[in-house]
mmCIF file of C-alpha atoms and ligand atoms in Angstrom:
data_model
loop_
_atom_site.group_PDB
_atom_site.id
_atom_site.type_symbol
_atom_site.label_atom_id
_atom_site.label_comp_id
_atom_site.label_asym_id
_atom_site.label_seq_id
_atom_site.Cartn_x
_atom_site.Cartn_y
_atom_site.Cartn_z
ATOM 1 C CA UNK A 1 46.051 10.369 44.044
ATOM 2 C CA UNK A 2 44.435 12.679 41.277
ATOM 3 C CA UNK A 3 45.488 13.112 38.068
ATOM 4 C CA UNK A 4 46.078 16.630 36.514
ATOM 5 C CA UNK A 5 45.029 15.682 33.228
ATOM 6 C CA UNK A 6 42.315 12.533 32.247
ATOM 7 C CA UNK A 7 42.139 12.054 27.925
ATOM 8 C CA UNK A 8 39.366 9.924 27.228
ATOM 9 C CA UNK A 9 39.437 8.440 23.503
ATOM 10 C CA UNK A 10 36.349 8.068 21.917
ATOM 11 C CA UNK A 11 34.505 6.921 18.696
ATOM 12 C CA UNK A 12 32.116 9.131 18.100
ATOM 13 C CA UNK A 13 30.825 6.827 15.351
ATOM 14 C CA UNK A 14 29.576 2.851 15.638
ATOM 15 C CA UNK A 15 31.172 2.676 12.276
ATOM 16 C CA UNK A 16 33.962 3.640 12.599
ATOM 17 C CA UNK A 17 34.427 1.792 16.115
ATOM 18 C CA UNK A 18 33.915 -0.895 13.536
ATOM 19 C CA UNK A 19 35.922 -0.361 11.356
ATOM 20 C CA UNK A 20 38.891 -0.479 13.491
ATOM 21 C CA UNK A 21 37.702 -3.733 15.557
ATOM 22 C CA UNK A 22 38.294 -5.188 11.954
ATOM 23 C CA UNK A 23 41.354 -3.443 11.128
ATOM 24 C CA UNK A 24 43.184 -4.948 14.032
ATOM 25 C CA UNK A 25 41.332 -8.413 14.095
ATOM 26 C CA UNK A 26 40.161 -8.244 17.676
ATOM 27 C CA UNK A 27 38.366 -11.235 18.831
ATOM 28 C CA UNK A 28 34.391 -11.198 20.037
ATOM 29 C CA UNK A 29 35.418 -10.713 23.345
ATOM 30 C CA UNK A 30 36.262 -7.088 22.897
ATOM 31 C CA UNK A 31 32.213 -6.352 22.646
ATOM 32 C CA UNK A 32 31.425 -7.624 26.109
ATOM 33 C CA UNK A 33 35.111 -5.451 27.379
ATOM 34 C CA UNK A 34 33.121 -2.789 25.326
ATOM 35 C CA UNK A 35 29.373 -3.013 26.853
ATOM 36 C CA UNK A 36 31.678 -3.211 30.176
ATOM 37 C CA UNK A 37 33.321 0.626 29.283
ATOM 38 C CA UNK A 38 30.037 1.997 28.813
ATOM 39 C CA UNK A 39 28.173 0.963 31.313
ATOM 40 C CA UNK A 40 30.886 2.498 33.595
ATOM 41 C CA UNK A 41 31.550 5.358 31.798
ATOM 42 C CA UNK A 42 29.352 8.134 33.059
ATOM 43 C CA UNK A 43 29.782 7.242 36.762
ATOM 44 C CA UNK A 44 33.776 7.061 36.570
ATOM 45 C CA UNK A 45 33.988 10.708 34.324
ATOM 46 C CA UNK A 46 31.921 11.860 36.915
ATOM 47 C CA UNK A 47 34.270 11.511 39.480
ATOM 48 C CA UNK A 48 36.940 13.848 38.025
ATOM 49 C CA UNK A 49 36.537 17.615 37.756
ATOM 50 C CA UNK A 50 35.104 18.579 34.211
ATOM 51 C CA UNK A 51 37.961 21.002 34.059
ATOM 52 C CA UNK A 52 40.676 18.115 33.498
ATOM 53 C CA UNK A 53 38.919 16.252 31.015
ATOM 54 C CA UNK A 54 39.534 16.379 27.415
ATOM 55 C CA UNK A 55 37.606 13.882 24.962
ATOM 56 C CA UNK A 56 39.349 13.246 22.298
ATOM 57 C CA UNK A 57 38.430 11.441 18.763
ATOM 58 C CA UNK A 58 39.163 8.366 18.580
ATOM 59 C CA UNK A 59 38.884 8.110 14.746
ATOM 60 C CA UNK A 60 41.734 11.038 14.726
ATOM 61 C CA UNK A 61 44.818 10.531 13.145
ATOM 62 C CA UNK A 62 47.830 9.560 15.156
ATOM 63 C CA UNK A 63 49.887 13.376 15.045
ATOM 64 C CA UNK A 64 46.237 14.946 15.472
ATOM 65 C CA UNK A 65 46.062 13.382 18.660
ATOM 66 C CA UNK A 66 49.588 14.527 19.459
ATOM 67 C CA UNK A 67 48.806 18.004 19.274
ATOM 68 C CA UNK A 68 45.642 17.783 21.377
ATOM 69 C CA UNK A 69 47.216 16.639 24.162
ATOM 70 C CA UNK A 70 50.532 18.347 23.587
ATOM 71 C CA UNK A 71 48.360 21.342 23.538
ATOM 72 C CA UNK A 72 46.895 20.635 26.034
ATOM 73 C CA UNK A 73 49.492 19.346 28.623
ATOM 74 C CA UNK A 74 51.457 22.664 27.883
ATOM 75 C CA UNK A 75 48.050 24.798 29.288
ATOM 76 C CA UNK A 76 46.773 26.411 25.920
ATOM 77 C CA UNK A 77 43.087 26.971 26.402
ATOM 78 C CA UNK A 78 40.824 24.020 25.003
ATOM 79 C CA UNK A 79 39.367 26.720 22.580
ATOM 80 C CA UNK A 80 42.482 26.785 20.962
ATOM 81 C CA UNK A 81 42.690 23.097 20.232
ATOM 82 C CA UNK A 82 40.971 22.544 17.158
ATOM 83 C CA UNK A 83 39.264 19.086 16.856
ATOM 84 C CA UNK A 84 39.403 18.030 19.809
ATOM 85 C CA UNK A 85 36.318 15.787 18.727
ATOM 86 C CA UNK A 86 35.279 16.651 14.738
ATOM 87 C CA UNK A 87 31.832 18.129 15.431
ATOM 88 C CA UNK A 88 29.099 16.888 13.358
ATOM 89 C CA UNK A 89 27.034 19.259 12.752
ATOM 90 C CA UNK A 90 23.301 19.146 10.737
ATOM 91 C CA UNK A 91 21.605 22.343 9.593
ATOM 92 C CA UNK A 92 18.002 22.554 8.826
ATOM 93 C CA UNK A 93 15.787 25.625 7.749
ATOM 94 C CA UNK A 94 13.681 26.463 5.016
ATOM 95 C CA UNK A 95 14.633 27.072 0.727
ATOM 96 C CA UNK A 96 16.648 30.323 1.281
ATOM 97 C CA UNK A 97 16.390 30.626 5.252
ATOM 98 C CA UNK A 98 20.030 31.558 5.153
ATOM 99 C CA UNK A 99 21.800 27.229 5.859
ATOM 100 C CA UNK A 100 24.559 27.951 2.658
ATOM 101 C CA UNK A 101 25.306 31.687 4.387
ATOM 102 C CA UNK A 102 25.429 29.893 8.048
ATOM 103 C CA UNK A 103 27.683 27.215 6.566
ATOM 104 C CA UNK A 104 30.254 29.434 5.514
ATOM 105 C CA UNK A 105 31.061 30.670 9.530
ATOM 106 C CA UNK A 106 30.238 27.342 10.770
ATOM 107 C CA UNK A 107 33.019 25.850 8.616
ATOM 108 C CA UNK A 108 35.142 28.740 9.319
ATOM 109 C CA UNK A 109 35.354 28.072 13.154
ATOM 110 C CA UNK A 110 34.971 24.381 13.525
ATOM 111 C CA UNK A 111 36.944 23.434 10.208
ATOM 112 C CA UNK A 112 34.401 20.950 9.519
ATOM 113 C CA UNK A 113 33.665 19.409 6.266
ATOM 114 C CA UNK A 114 30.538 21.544 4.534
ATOM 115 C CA UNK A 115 28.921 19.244 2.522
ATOM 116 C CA UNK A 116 25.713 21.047 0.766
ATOM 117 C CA UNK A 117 23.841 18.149 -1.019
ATOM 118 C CA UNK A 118 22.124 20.892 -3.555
ATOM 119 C CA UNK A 119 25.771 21.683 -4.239
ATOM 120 C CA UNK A 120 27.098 18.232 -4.611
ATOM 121 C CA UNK A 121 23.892 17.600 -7.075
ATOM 122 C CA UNK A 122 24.407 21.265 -9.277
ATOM 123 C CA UNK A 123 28.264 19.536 -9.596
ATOM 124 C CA UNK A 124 26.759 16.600 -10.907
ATOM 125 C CA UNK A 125 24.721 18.024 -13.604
ATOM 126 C CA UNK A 126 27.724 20.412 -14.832
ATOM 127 C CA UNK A 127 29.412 17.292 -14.703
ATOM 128 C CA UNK A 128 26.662 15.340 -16.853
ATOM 129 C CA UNK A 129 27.116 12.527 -14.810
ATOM 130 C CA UNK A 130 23.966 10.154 -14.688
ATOM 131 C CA UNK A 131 23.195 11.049 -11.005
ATOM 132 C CA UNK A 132 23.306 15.078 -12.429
ATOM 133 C CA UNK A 133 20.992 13.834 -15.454
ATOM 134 C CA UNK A 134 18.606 12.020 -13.275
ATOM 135 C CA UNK A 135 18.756 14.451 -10.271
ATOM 136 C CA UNK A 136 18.315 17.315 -12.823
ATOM 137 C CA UNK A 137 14.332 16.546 -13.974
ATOM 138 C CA UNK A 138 13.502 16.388 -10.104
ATOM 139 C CA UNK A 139 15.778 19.867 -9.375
ATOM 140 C CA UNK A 140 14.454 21.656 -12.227
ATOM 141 C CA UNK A 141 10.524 21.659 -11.339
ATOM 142 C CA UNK A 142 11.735 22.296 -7.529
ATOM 143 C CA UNK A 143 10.731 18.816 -6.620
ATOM 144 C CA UNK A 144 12.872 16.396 -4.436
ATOM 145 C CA UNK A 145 15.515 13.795 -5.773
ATOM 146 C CA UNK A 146 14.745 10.232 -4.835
ATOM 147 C CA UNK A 147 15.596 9.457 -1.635
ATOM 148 C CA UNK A 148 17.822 5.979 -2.624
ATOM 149 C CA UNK A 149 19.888 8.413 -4.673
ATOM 150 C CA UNK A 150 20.777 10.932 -2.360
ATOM 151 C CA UNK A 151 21.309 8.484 0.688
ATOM 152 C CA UNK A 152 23.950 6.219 -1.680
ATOM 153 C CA UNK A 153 25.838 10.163 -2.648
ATOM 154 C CA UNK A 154 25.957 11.151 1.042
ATOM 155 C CA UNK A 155 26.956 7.776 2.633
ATOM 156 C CA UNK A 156 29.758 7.496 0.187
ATOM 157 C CA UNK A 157 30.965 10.894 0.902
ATOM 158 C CA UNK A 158 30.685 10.884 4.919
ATOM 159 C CA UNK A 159 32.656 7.754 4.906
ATOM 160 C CA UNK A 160 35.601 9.936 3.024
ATOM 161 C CA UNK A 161 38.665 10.693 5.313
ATOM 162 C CA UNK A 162 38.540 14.335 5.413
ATOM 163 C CA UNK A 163 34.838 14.101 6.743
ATOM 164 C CA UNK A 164 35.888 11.578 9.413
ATOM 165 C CA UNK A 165 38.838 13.354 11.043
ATOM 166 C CA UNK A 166 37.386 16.877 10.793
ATOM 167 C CA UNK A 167 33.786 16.658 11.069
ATOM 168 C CA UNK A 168 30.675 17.361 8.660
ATOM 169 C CA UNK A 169 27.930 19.917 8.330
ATOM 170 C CA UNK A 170 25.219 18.475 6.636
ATOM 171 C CA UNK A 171 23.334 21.350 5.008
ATOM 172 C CA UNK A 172 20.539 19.861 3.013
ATOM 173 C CA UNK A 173 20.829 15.876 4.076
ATOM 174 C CA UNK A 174 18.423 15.038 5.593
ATOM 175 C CA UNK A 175 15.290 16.762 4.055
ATOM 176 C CA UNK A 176 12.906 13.655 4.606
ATOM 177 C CA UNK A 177 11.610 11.387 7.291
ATOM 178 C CA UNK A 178 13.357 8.576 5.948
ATOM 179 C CA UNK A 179 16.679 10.281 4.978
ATOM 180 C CA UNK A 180 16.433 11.041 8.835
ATOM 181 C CA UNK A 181 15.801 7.085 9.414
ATOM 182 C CA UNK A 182 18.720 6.351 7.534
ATOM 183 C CA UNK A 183 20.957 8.070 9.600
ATOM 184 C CA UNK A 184 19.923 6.382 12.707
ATOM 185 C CA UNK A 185 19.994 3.242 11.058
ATOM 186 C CA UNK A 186 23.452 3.520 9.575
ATOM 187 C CA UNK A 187 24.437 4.931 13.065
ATOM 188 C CA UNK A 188 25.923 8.693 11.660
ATOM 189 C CA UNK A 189 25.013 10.446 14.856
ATOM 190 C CA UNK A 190 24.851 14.418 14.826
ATOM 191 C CA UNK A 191 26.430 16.471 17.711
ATOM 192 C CA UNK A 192 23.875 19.105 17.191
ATOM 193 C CA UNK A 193 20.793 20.173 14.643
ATOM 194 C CA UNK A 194 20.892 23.641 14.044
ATOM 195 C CA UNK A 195 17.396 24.763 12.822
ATOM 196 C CA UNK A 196 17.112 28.273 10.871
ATOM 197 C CA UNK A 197 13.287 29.476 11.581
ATOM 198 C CA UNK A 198 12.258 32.013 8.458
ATOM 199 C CA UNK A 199 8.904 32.959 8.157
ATOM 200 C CA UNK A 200 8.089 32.536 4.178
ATOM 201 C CA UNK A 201 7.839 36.496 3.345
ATOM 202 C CA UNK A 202 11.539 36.767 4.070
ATOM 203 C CA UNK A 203 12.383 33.908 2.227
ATOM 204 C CA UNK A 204 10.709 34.898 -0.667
ATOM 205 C CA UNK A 205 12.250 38.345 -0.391
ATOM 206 C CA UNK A 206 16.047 36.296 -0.059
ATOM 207 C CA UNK A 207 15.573 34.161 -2.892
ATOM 208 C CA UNK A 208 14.205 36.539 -5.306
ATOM 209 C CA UNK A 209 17.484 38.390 -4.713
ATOM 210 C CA UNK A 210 19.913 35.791 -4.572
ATOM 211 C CA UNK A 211 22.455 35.397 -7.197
ATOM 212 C CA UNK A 212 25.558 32.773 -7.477
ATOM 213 C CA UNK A 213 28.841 33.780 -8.743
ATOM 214 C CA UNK A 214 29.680 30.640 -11.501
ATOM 215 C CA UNK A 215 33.804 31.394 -11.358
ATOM 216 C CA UNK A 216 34.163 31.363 -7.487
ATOM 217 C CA UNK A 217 30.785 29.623 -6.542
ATOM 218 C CA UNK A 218 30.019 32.736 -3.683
ATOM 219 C CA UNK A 219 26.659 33.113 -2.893
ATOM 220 C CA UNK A 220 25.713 36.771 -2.655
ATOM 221 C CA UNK A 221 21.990 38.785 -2.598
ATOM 222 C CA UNK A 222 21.439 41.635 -4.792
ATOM 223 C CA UNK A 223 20.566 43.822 -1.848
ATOM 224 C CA UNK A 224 21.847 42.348 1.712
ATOM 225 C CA UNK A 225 24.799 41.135 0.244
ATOM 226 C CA UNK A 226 25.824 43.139 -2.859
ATOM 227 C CA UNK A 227 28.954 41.725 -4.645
ATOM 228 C CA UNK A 228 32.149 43.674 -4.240
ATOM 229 C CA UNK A 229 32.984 44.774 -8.014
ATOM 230 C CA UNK A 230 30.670 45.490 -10.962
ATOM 231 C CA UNK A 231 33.028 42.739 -12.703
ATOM 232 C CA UNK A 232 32.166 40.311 -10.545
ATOM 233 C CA UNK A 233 28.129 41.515 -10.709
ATOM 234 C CA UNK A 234 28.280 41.211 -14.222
ATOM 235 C CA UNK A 235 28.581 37.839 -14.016
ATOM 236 C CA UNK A 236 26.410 36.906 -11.243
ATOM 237 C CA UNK A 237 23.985 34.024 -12.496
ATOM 238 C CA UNK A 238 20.031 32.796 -11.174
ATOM 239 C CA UNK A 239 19.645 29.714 -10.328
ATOM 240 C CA UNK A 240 17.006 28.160 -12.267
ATOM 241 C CA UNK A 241 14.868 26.870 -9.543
ATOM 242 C CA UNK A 242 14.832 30.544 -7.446
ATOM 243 C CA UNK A 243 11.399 31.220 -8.727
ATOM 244 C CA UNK A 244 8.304 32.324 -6.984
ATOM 245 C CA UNK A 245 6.298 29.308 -8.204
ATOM 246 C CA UNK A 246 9.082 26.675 -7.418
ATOM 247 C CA UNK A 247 9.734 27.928 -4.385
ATOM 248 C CA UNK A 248 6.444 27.379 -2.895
ATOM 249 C CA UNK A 249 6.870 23.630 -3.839
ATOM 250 C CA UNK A 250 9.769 23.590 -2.381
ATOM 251 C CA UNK A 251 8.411 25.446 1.055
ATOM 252 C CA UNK A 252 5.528 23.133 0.600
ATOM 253 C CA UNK A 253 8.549 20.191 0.817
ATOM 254 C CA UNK A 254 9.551 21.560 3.879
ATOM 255 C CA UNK A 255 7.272 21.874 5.967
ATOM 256 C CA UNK A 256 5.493 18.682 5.138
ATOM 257 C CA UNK A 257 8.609 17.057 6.565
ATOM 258 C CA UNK A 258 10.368 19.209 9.044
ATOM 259 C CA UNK A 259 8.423 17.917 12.147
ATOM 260 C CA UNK A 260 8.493 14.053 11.040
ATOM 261 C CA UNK A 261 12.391 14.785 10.782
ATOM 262 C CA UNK A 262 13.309 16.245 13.842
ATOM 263 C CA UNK A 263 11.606 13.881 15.779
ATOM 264 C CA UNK A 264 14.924 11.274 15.055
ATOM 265 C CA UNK A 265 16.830 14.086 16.761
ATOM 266 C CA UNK A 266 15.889 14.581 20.057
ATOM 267 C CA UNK A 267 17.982 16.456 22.283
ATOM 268 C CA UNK A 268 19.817 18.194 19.975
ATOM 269 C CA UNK A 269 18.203 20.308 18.224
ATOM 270 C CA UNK A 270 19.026 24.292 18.179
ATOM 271 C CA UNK A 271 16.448 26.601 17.009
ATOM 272 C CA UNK A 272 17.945 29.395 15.649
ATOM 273 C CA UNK A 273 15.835 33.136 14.387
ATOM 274 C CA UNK A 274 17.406 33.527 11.358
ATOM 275 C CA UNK A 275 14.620 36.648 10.013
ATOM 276 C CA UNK A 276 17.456 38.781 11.056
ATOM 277 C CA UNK A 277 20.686 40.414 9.892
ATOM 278 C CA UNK A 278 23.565 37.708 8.838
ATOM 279 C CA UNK A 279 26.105 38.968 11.629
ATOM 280 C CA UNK A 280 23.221 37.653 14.439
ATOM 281 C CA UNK A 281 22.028 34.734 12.423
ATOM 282 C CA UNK A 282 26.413 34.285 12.474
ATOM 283 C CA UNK A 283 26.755 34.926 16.329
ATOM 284 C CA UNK A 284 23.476 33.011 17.547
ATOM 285 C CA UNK A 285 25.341 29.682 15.513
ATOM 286 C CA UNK A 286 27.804 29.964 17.136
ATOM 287 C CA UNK A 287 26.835 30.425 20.724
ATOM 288 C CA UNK A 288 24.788 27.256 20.405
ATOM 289 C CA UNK A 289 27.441 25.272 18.998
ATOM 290 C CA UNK A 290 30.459 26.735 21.725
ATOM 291 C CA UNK A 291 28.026 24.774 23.833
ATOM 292 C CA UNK A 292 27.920 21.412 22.272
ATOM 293 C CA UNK A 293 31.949 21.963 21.849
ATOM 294 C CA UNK A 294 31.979 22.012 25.956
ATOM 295 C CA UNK A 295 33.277 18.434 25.609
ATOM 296 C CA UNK A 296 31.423 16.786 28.648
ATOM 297 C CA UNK A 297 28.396 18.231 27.384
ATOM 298 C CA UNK A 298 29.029 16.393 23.761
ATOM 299 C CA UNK A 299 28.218 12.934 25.327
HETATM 300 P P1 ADP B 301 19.967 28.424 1.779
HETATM 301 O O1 ADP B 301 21.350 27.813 1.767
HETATM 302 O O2 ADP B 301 19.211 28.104 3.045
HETATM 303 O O3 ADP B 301 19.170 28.077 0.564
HETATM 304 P P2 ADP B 301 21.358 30.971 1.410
HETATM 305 O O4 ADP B 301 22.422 30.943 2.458
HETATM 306 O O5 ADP B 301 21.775 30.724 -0.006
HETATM 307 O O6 ADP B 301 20.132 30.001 1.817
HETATM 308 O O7 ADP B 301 20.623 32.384 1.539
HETATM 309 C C1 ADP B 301 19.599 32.773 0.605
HETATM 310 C C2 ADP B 301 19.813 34.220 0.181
HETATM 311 O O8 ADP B 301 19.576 35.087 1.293
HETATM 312 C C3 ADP B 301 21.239 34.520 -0.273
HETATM 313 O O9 ADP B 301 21.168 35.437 -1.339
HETATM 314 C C4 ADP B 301 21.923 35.146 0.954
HETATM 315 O O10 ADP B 301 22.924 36.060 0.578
HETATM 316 C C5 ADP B 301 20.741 35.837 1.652
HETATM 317 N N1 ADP B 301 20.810 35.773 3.111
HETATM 318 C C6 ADP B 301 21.229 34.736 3.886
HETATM 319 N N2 ADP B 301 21.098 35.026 5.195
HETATM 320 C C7 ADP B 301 20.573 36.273 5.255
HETATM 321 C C8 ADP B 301 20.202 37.164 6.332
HETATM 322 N N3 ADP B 301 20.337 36.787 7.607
HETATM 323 N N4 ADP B 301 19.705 38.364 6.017
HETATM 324 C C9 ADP B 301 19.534 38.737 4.727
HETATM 325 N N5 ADP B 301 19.867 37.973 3.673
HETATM 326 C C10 ADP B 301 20.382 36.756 3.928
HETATM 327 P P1 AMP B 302 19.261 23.308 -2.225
HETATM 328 O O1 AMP B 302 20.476 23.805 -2.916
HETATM 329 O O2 AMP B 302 19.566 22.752 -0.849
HETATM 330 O O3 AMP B 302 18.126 24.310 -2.212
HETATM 331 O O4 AMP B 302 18.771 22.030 -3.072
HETATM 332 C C1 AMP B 302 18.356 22.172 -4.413
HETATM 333 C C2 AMP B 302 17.557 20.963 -4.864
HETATM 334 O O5 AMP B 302 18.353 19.772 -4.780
HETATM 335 C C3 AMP B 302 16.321 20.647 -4.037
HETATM 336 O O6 AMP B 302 15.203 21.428 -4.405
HETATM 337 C C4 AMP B 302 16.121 19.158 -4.366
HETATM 338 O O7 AMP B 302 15.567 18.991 -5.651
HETATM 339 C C5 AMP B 302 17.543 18.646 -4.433
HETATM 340 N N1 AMP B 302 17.994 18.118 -3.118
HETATM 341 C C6 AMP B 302 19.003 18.627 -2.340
HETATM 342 N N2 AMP B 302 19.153 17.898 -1.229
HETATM 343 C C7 AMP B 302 18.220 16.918 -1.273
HETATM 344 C C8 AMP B 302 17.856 15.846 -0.411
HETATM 345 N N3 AMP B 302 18.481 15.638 0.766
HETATM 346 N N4 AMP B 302 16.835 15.025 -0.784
HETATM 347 C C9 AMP B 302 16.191 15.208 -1.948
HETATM 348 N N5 AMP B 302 16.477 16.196 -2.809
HETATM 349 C C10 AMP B 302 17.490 17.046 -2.496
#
């Protein structure tokens, strides 16, 4: 008796697990049912073939879930099923090694939530919200905002519905040891670290050149990636921290905590050479994530 087709549904996340033991007011005995499932788990997906075996988020919506296995049942290729567990993704490199450019592809393919914390904080201080005012002295002299701060604007926003049924790229969260330590704490687990290596001469060559577009937000450099019309060149803006002398406190930044951070991500970590044109920087991504989408391998 085999089956053609085994759907496992997962939490990826202890929260949300959580968060739906409370929802539906299961008693305590569910965690020992639980501890039960996953002590088993790995022996009993190992006896079916990897190629019938689609994990599926359990912190999907209902009709999302439909359409998996729909799709699935009627033979369209897993790469065609979008979501078939939200990918969370974290990218790491250093000020200007190319994460924002990255984003844009990775978000493109995976339809994951992009969620650039020096974004998120420039917002703020357009905004003149208090965070923006406060985050603001630390941004301008290319220092780092207080950890407490930024952990409070991330949590909030991870715990938002679009990040929980299609994923999150982290691009600038963490950037300490302790930001790091705060995700393992809080239990928001990463399916994969992709690390952008950039020795500092190209950096400094990418952010001398790199100018934002303040009507469509488009990042663009003045010489790898020239804007498309003199209109829209006319307006292209600095930002105020892209100098030589605040960028070596903010390379400084890095590097001081780089190693410390990736230790709290063992396993998953994909270094990536991004001293090289955007189309491979794009294509070597993606390779490494197509591997963590393998669904048996996500576990
Ligand atoms: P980050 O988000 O890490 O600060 P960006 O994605 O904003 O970095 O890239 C910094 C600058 O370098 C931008 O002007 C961008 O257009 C340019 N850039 C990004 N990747 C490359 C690359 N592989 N080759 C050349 N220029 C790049
Ligand atoms: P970025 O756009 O990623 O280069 O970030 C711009 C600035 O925002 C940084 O130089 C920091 O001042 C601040 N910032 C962004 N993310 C963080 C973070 N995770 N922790 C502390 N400060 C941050």
């Amino acid at each position: 008796v085999f089956p053609d087709h085994l759907f496992v549904l997962e939490f990826r996340d202890q929260s949300e697990y959580d968060k739906r033991l409370k929802a539906v007011e299961y008693d305590g005995n569910i965690r020992h049912a639980y501890a039960h499932y996953e002590k088993n788990r790995d022996s009993l997906l190992s006896a079916f073939d990897n190629n019938i075996t689609t994990l599926i988020g359990a912190e999907l919506s209902q009709q999302e879930m439909v359409r998996i296995i729909r799709d699935r049942l009627i033979g369209k290729p897993r790469e065609d099923t979008k979501f078939v567990m939200p990918l969370k993704i974290i990218i790491m490199g250093p000020p200007a090694g190319g994460k924002g450019t990255a984003s844009e592809v990775i978000k493109e393919k995976y339809g994951v939530v992009h969620l650039s914390t020096g974004d998120i904080l420039r917002a703020e201080i357009r905004n003149k919200t208090e965070l923006g005012l406060t985050a603001q002295s630390y941004m301008d002299k290319g220092d780092l905002v207080p950890d407490d701060l930024i952990i409070n604007m991330i949590s909030r926003r991870l715990k938002e519905q679009d990040c929980v049924q299609q994923g999150w790229l982290l691009d600038g969260f963490p950037r300490t040891a302790s930001q790091a330590q705060y995700m393992q704490k809080a239990g928001i687990y990463a399916d994969a670290v992709v690390l952008l290596e950039c020795p500092n001469e190209t950096v400094i060559e990418r952010i001398s050149g790199r100018r934002s577009d303040p009507v469509t937000g488009t990042v663009y450099h003045i010489k790898y990636n020239p804007p498309p019309t003199d209109e829209i060149a006319n307006r292209l803006v600095q930002r105020s921290d892209d100098t030589e002398e605040k960028l070596m406190i903010r390379l400084n930044n890095y590097y001081a905590q780089v190693n410390s951070m990736l230790q709290y991500f063992p396993d998953i970590v994909h270094r990536v050479d991004a001293a090289v044109p955007m189309s491979q920087v794009a294509s070597s991504v993606l390779t490494a994530l197509d591997l963590v989408r393998n669904p048996l391998k996500i576990i």
